[in-house]
CSV table of C-alpha atoms in Angstrom, one decimal:
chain,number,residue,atom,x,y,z
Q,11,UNK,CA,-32.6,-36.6,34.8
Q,12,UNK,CA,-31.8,-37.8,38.2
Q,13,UNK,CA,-34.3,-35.9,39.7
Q,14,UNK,CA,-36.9,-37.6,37.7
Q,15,UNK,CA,-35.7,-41.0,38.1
Q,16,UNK,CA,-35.7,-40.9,41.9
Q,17,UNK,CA,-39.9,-39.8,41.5
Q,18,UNK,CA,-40.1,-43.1,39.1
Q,19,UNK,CA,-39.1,-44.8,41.7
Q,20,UNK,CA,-41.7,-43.2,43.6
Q,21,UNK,CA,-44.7,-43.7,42.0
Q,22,UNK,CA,-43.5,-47.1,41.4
Q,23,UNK,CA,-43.7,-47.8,45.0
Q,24,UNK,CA,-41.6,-51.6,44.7
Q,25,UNK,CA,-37.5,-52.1,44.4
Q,26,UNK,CA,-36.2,-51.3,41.3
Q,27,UNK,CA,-32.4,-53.0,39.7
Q,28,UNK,CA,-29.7,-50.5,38.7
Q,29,UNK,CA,-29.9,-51.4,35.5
Q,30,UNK,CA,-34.1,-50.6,35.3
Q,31,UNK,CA,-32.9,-46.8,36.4
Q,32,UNK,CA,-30.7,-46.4,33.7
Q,33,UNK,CA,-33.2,-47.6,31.3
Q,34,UNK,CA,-35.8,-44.9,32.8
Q,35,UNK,CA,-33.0,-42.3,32.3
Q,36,UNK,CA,-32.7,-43.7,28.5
Q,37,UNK,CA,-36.6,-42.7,28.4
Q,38,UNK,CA,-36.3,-39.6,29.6
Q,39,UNK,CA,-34.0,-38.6,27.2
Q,40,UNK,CA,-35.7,-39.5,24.2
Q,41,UNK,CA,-39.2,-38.2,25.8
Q,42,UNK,CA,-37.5,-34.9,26.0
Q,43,UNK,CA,-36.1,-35.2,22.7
Q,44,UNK,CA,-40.1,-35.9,21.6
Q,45,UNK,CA,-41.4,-32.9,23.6
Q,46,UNK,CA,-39.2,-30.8,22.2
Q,47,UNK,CA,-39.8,-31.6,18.8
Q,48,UNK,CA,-43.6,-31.4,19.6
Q,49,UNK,CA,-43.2,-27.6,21.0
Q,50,UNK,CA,-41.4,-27.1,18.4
Q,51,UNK,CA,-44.2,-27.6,15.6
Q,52,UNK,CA,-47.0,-26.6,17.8
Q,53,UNK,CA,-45.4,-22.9,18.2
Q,54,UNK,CA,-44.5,-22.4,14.5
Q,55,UNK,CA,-47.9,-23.9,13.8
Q,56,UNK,CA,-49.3,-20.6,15.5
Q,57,UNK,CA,-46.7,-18.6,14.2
Q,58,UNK,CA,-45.0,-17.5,17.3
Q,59,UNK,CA,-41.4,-18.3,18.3
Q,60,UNK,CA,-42.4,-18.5,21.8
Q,61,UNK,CA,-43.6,-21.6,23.9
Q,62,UNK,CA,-46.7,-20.5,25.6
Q,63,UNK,CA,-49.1,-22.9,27.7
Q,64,UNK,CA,-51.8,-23.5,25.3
Q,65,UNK,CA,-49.2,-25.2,23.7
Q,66,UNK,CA,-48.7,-27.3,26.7
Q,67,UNK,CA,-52.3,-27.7,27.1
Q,68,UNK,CA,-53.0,-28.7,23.5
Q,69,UNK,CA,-49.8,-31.2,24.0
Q,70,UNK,CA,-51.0,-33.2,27.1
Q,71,UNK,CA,-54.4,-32.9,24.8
Q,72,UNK,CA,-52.9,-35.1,22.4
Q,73,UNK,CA,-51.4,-37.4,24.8
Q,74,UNK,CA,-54.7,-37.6,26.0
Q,75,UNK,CA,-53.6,-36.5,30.1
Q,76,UNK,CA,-56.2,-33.6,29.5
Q,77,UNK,CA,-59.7,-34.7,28.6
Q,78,UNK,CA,-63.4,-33.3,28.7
Q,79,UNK,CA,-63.7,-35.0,32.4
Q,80,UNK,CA,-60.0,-33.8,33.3
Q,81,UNK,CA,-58.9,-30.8,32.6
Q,82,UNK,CA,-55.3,-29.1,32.8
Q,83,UNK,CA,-56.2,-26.8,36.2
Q,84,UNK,CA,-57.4,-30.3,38.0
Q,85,UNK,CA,-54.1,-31.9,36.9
Q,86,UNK,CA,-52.3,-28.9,38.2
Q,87,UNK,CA,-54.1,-29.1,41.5
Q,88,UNK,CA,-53.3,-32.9,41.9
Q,89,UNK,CA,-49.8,-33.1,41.1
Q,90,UNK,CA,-48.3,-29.7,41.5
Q,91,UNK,CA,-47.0,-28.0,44.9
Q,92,UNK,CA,-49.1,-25.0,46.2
Q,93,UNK,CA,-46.7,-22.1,45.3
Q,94,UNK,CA,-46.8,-23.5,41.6
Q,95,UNK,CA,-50.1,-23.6,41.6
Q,96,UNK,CA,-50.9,-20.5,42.7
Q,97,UNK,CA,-49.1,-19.2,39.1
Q,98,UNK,CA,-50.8,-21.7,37.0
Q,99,UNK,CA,-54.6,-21.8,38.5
Q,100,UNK,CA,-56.3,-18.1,38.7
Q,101,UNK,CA,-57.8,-17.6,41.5
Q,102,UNK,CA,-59.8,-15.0,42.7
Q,103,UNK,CA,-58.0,-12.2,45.2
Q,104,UNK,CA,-59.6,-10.0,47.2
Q,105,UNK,CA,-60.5,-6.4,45.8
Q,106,UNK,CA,-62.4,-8.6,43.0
Q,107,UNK,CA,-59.3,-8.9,41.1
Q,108,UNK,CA,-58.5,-12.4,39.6
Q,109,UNK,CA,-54.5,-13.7,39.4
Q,110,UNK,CA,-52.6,-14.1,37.5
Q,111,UNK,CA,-55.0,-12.1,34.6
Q,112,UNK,CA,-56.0,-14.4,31.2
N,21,UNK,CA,-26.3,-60.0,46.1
N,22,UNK,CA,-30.2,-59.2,45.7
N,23,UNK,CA,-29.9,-56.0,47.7
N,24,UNK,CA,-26.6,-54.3,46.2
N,25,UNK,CA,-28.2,-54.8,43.0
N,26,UNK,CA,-31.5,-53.3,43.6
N,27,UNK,CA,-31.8,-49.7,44.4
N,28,UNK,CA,-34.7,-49.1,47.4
N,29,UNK,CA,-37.4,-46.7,47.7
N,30,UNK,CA,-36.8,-42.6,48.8
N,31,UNK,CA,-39.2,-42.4,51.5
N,32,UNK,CA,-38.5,-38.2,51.0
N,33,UNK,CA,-39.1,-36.9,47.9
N,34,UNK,CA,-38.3,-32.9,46.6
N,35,UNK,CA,-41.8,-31.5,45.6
N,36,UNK,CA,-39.8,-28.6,43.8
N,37,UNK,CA,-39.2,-28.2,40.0
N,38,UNK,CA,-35.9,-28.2,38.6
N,39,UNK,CA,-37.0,-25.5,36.4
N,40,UNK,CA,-33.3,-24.2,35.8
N,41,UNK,CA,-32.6,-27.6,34.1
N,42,UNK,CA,-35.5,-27.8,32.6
N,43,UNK,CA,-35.0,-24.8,30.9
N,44,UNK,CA,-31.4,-25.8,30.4
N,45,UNK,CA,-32.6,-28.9,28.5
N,46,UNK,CA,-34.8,-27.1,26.0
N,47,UNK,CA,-32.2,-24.8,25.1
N,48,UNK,CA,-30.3,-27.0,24.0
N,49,UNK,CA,-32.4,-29.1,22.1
N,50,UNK,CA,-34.1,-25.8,20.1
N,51,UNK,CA,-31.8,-22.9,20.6
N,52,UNK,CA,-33.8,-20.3,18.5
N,53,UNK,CA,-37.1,-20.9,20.9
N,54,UNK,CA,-38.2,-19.2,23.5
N,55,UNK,CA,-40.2,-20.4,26.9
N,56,UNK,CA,-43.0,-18.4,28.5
N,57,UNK,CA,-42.2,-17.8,32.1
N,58,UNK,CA,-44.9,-20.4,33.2
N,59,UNK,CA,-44.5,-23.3,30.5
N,60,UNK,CA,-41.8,-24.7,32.4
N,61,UNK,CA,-44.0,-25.5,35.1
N,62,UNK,CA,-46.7,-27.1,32.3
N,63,UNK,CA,-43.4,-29.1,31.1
N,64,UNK,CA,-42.8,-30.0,34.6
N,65,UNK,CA,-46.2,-31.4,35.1
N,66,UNK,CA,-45.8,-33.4,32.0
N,67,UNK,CA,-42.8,-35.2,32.9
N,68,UNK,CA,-44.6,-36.1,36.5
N,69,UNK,CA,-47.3,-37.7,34.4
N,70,UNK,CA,-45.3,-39.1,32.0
N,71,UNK,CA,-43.1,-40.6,34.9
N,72,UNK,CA,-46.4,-41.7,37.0
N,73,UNK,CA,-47.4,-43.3,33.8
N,74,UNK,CA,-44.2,-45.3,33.1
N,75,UNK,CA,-44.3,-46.1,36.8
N,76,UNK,CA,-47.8,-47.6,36.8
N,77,UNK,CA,-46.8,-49.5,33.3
N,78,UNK,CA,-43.7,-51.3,34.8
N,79,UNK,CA,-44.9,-52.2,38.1
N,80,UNK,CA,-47.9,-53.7,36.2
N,81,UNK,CA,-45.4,-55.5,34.4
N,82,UNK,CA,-43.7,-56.6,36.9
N,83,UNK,CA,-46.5,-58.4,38.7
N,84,UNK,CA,-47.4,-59.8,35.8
N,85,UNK,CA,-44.4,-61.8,36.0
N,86,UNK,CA,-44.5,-62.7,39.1
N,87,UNK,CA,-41.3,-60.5,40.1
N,88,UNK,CA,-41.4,-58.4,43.3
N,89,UNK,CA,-38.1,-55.8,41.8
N,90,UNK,CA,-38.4,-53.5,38.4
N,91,UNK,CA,-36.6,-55.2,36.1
N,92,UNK,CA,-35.1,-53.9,33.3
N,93,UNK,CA,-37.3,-55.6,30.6
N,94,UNK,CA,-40.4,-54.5,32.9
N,95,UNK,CA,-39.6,-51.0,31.6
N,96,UNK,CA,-38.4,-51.2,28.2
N,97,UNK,CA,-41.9,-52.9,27.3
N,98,UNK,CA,-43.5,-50.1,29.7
N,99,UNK,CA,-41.2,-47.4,27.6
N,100,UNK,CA,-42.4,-48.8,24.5
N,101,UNK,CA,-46.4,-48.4,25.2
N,102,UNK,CA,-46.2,-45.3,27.0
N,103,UNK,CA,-44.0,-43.2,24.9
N,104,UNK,CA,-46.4,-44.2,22.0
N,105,UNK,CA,-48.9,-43.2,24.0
N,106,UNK,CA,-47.7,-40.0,24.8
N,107,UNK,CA,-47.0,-38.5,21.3
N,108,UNK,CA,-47.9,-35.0,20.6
């Protein structure tokens, strides 16, 4: 959680109180605790037992990140350092052969 | 007194996912689930939005008020819109 308080802090560009970092850490938590039980019903909606990213997809959907201007590969691009991307975006390689396959 | 109570900005921030704790995290919230290799990284990405968006919120709030530090009521009413907001 640390981790992710220290990039609130960043994108918040201003001076933050201890007690304001604690709070975001309180967040956290229960935003996890959501996402989980978000996953949780979106995979046994589909009848798998397995997370996959259309799951993820379909969840920033909802939360309205991902919309018919913005979709999940532009977010990807903005936010996410090249060797992720590079999993997450296909991309076509040479020998006409596109990774990582659909 | 101002400045041992505030906490400054990191001018260096890890670009890197802590995908071990993620992983770590949702194991122990659903222990019969599995992740696909790349979801972590979707997760990842959600959290950094989520964050940006709780960022954006609170500092909003905060010059609202006047108040050049993040307070801690700045982002328990942030907290309150944005985790509405970001309901699956």
């Amino acid at each position: 959680l640390n981790h992710y308080a220290k990039l609130f802090s960043f994108y918040a560009k201003m001076p933050m109180e201890k007690k304001a970092v604690e709070m975001v850490e309180k967040c956290l938590d229960k935003y996890f605790q959501h996402l989980c039980d978000d996953l949780e019903v979106f995979a046994a909606h589909a009848g798998r037992k397995t997370v996959r990213p259309e799951d993820l997809e379909l969840l920033m959907r909802r939360q309205g990140l991902v919309s018919e201007q913005v979709s999940l590969h532009v977010l990807v691009e903005r936010h996410l350092p090249l060797e992720y991307r590079q999993q997450l975006v296909p991309c076509a390689f040479s020998g006409n052969t596109v990774f990582p396959a659909q | 007194m101002a400045l041992s109570t505030t906490v400054s900005q990191k001018k260096l921030i890890k670009r890197k996912a802590p995908r071990g704790f993620l992983k770590r995290v949702f194991k122990q919230r659903k222990p019969h689930l599995r992740l696909e290799t790349t979801s972590d990284l979707l997760v990842h990405l959600n959290c950094l939005l989520f964050v940006h968006r709780l960022a954006e919120e609170a500092r909003t709030n905060a010059c609202e008020n006047k108040c050049g530090v993040i307070k801690k009521e700045h982002v328990l009413a942030a907290a309150k819109v944005i985790l509405k907001k970001s309901r699956g």
